[in-house]
């Protein structure tokens, strides 16, 4: 179902891109872009009891106000759609939809310009539409998570309770992400104070605040860039992790096709830095690579997973270091009572490098 919707939405996006320069009115936007979208959701745009265009909605003393589309299911309105010209910023026009919402009896409202679809609900106050959408669909950036949500709005998949259950989470996750992205671009005083207070005990006077703001911005940038570079390297090395027909049944140290569903822990970072310090005795830092997976944290020579130096197994109650001084196919795990125990295996780590000379 999701694959089918995705294909149709991709085709609609191509249509929007190819026709938009010829579309000059709101009415044309509705006909060319929004009606096909409603069809993709499975509703019959030619059935006036299911998809009602120009639905009259009296608001107080205002008579004859019209909603662009009301979609009904089992005779009940479930979705109202207000359309704008494709050239307009859809985020700036929710006031009209807001007025219609509480008299329409629908639980969800959509504001669209034909390529961005903002979905609203009444999560904060019953029967009063929230100011911010809980879900946004962008035809130019179709994500699997978005398709899963959209499927719940289709005629065959409509599920009021399922949508409401996830809507609050979606709304606040989006809000938190927006705040986080703002902090990355321009760290606030509150963010800087919170971070700096962890290690800086002196009063944070104005001049120091300015300096720490800049440090924080650079720290965020460096962290993100390193994370991106790591994942790019991991993707570029994927050919080394896919077994060929000749060796797909053979288990070896190189078999590691796990998807990067991992979080590098503080202990893994500390352990890797200890190992890096040991290896630096005879090896340039540029030749020491790290590879995190769900089951272990690997330290590699030249960032090549065919040249393992050691692995840190820190994902259980007991922590181990796996050594390869006896060869890459003869890993041996050693129990670590503390991270300092890693220094006990200095000779093994240095001898491992000789295997790859």
Coordinates of N, CA, C and O in Angstrom, one line a residue, residues 100-169:
X100 N -13.0 27.7 9.9 CA -13.9 26.7 9.4 C -13.9 25.5 10.4 O -14.9 24.8 10.5
X101 N -12.8 25.3 11.0 CA -12.5 24.0 11.7 C -13.6 23.7 12.7 O -14.2 22.6 12.7
X102 N -13.9 24.6 13.6 CA -14.8 24.3 14.8 C -16.2 24.1 14.4 O -17.0 23.6 15.2
X103 N -16.6 24.5 13.2 CA -18.0 24.4 12.7 C -18.2 23.2 11.7 O -19.3 22.9 11.4
X104 N -17.1 22.6 11.3 CA -17.2 21.6 10.3 C -17.4 20.2 10.9 O -17.9 19.3 10.1
X105 N -17.2 20.0 12.2 CA -17.3 18.7 12.8 C -16.2 17.7 12.4 O -16.3 16.6 12.9
X106 N -15.3 18.1 11.5 CA -14.2 17.2 11.2 C -13.1 17.3 12.2 O -12.9 18.3 12.8
X107 N -12.4 16.2 12.4 CA -11.3 16.2 13.4 C -10.0 16.7 12.9 O -9.1 17.0 13.6
X108 N -9.9 16.7 11.5 CA -8.6 17.1 10.9 C -8.8 18.1 9.8 O -9.8 18.1 9.1
X109 N -7.9 19.0 9.7 CA -7.9 20.0 8.6 C -6.6 20.0 7.9 O -5.5 19.7 8.4
X110 N -6.7 20.3 6.6 CA -5.5 20.3 5.7 C -5.4 21.7 5.0 O -6.4 22.1 4.4
X111 N -4.2 22.3 5.1 CA -4.0 23.5 4.3 C -2.9 23.2 3.3 O -1.8 22.7 3.7
X112 N -3.1 23.5 2.1 CA -2.2 23.0 1.0 C -2.0 24.1 -0.1 O -3.0 24.8 -0.4
X113 N -0.9 24.1 -0.7 CA -0.6 24.8 -1.9 C -0.4 23.9 -3.1 O 0.2 24.3 -4.1
X114 N -0.7 22.6 -2.9 CA -0.5 21.6 -4.0 C 0.7 20.8 -3.9 O 0.8 19.8 -4.5
X115 N 1.7 21.3 -3.2 CA 3.0 20.5 -3.1 C 3.4 20.4 -1.6 O 4.1 19.5 -1.3
X116 N 2.9 21.3 -0.7 CA 3.1 21.1 0.7 C 1.7 20.9 1.3 O 0.7 21.7 1.0
X117 N 1.5 19.9 2.2 CA 0.2 19.6 2.8 C 0.5 19.7 4.4 O 1.1 18.8 4.9
X118 N -0.1 20.7 5.0 CA -0.1 20.8 6.5 C -1.3 20.2 7.1 O -2.4 20.6 6.8
X119 N -1.2 19.2 8.0 CA -2.3 18.5 8.6 C -2.4 19.1 10.1 O -1.5 19.0 10.8
X120 N -3.7 19.5 10.4 CA -3.9 20.1 11.7 C -5.0 19.2 12.5 O -5.8 18.5 11.9
X121 N -4.9 19.3 13.8 CA -5.9 18.7 14.7 C -6.2 19.6 15.8 O -5.8 20.8 15.8
X122 N -7.0 19.1 16.8 CA -7.3 19.9 18.0 C -6.7 19.3 19.2 O -7.5 18.9 20.2
X123 N -5.4 19.2 19.3 CA -4.8 18.5 20.4 C -4.7 19.3 21.7 O -4.7 18.8 22.8
X124 N -4.7 20.7 21.5 CA -4.5 21.5 22.7 C -5.9 21.9 23.3 O -6.0 21.8 24.6
X125 N -6.9 22.2 22.5 CA -8.2 22.5 23.0 C -9.2 21.9 22.1 O -9.2 22.0 20.9
X126 N -10.2 21.1 22.7 CA -11.2 20.4 21.9 C -11.9 21.4 21.0 O -12.3 22.5 21.4
X127 N -12.1 21.0 19.7 CA -12.9 21.7 18.7 C -12.2 23.0 18.3 O -12.9 23.8 17.5
X128 N -11.0 23.3 18.7 CA -10.3 24.5 18.3 C -9.0 24.0 17.7 O -8.2 23.4 18.3
X129 N -8.8 24.4 16.4 CA -7.7 23.9 15.6 C -6.4 24.5 16.2 O -6.3 25.6 16.5
X130 N -5.4 23.6 16.3 CA -4.1 24.0 16.8 C -3.5 25.0 15.8 O -3.7 25.0 14.6
X131 N -2.6 25.9 16.4 CA -1.9 26.9 15.5 C -0.9 26.2 14.6 O -0.6 26.7 13.5
X132 N -0.3 25.1 15.1 CA 0.8 24.5 14.4 C 0.3 23.1 13.9 O -0.4 22.4 14.6
X133 N 0.7 22.7 12.7 CA 0.3 21.4 12.2 C 1.1 20.3 12.9 O 2.2 20.5 13.4
X134 N 0.5 19.1 13.0 CA 1.1 18.0 13.7 C 1.9 17.2 12.7 O 2.7 16.3 13.0
X135 N 1.6 17.4 11.4 CA 2.2 16.6 10.3 C 2.3 17.4 9.0 O 1.3 18.1 8.7
X136 N 3.4 17.4 8.4 CA 3.6 18.1 7.1 C 4.1 17.1 6.0 O 5.0 16.4 6.3
X137 N 3.4 17.0 4.9 CA 3.8 16.2 3.8 C 4.3 17.1 2.7 O 3.6 18.0 2.2
X138 N 5.5 16.8 2.3 CA 6.2 17.6 1.2 C 6.4 16.7 0.0 O 7.2 15.7 0.2
X139 N 5.8 16.9 -1.1 CA 5.9 16.0 -2.2 C 7.3 15.9 -2.7 O 7.6 14.9 -3.4
X140 N 8.1 16.9 -2.5 CA 9.5 16.9 -3.0 C 10.4 16.1 -2.0 O 11.6 15.9 -2.3
X141 N 9.9 15.7 -0.9 CA 10.7 15.0 0.1 C 9.9 13.9 0.8 O 9.5 14.0 2.0
X142 N 9.6 12.9 0.1 CA 8.7 11.8 0.6 C 9.5 10.8 1.5 O 10.4 10.2 1.0
X143 N 9.1 10.8 2.8 CA 9.8 9.9 3.7 C 8.9 8.8 4.0 O 7.7 8.9 4.0
X144 N 9.5 7.6 4.4 CA 8.7 6.4 4.7 C 7.8 6.7 5.9 O 6.7 6.2 6.0
X145 N 8.3 7.5 6.9 CA 7.5 7.8 8.1 C 6.3 8.6 7.7 O 5.2 8.4 8.2
X146 N 6.5 9.5 6.7 CA 5.3 10.3 6.2 C 4.3 9.5 5.5 O 3.1 9.7 5.7
X147 N 4.7 8.5 4.8 CA 3.8 7.7 4.0 C 3.0 6.8 5.0 O 1.8 6.6 4.8
X148 N 3.6 6.4 6.1 CA 2.9 5.6 7.1 C 1.8 6.4 7.7 O 0.7 5.9 7.9
X149 N 2.0 7.6 8.0 CA 1.0 8.5 8.6 C -0.1 8.8 7.5 O -1.3 8.7 7.8
X150 N 0.3 9.1 6.3 CA -0.6 9.4 5.3 C -1.6 8.3 5.0 O -2.8 8.5 4.7
X151 N -1.1 7.0 5.1 CA -1.9 5.9 4.8 C -3.1 5.8 5.8 O -4.2 5.3 5.4
X152 N -3.0 6.4 7.0 CA -4.1 6.4 7.9 C -5.2 7.3 7.5 O -6.3 7.3 8.1
X153 N -4.9 8.2 6.6 CA -5.9 9.1 6.1 C -6.6 8.6 4.8 O -7.5 9.3 4.3
X154 N -6.1 7.5 4.3 CA -6.8 7.0 3.0 C -8.1 6.4 3.3 O -8.5 6.1 4.5
X155 N -8.9 6.3 2.3 CA -10.3 5.8 2.4 C -10.3 4.4 3.1 O -11.1 4.1 4.0
X156 N -9.4 3.5 2.6 CA -9.4 2.2 3.1 C -8.6 2.0 4.5 O -8.9 1.1 5.2
X157 N -7.8 3.0 4.7 CA -6.9 2.9 5.9 C -7.3 3.9 7.0 O -6.6 3.9 8.0
X158 N -8.3 4.7 6.8 CA -8.6 5.8 7.8 C -8.9 5.2 9.2 O -9.7 4.3 9.3
X159 N -8.2 5.7 10.1 CA -8.3 5.2 11.5 C -8.1 6.4 12.5 O -7.0 6.8 12.8
X160 N -9.3 6.9 12.9 CA -9.3 8.1 13.8 C -8.5 7.9 15.0 O -7.6 8.8 15.4
X161 N -8.7 6.8 15.7 CA -8.0 6.6 17.0 C -6.5 6.5 16.8 O -5.7 7.0 17.5
X162 N -6.1 5.8 15.7 CA -4.6 5.6 15.4 C -4.0 6.9 15.1 O -2.9 7.2 15.6
X163 N -4.7 7.8 14.4 CA -4.1 9.1 14.1 C -4.0 9.9 15.3 O -3.0 10.6 15.6
X164 N -5.0 10.0 16.1 CA -5.0 10.8 17.4 C -3.9 10.3 18.3 O -3.3 11.1 19.0
X165 N -3.7 8.9 18.4 CA -2.7 8.4 19.2 C -1.3 8.9 18.9 O -0.5 9.1 19.8
X166 N -1.1 9.0 17.6 CA 0.3 9.4 17.1 C 0.4 10.9 16.9 O 1.5 11.4 16.8
X167 N -0.7 11.6 16.8 CA -0.7 13.0 16.4 C 0.1 13.9 17.4 O 0.9 14.7 17.1
X168 N -0.2 13.6 18.7 CA 0.5 14.4 19.8 C 2.0 14.2 19.7 O 2.7 15.2 19.8
X169 N 2.4 13.0 19.6 CA 3.8 12.7 19.5 C 4.5 13.4 18.3 O 5.5 14.0 18.4

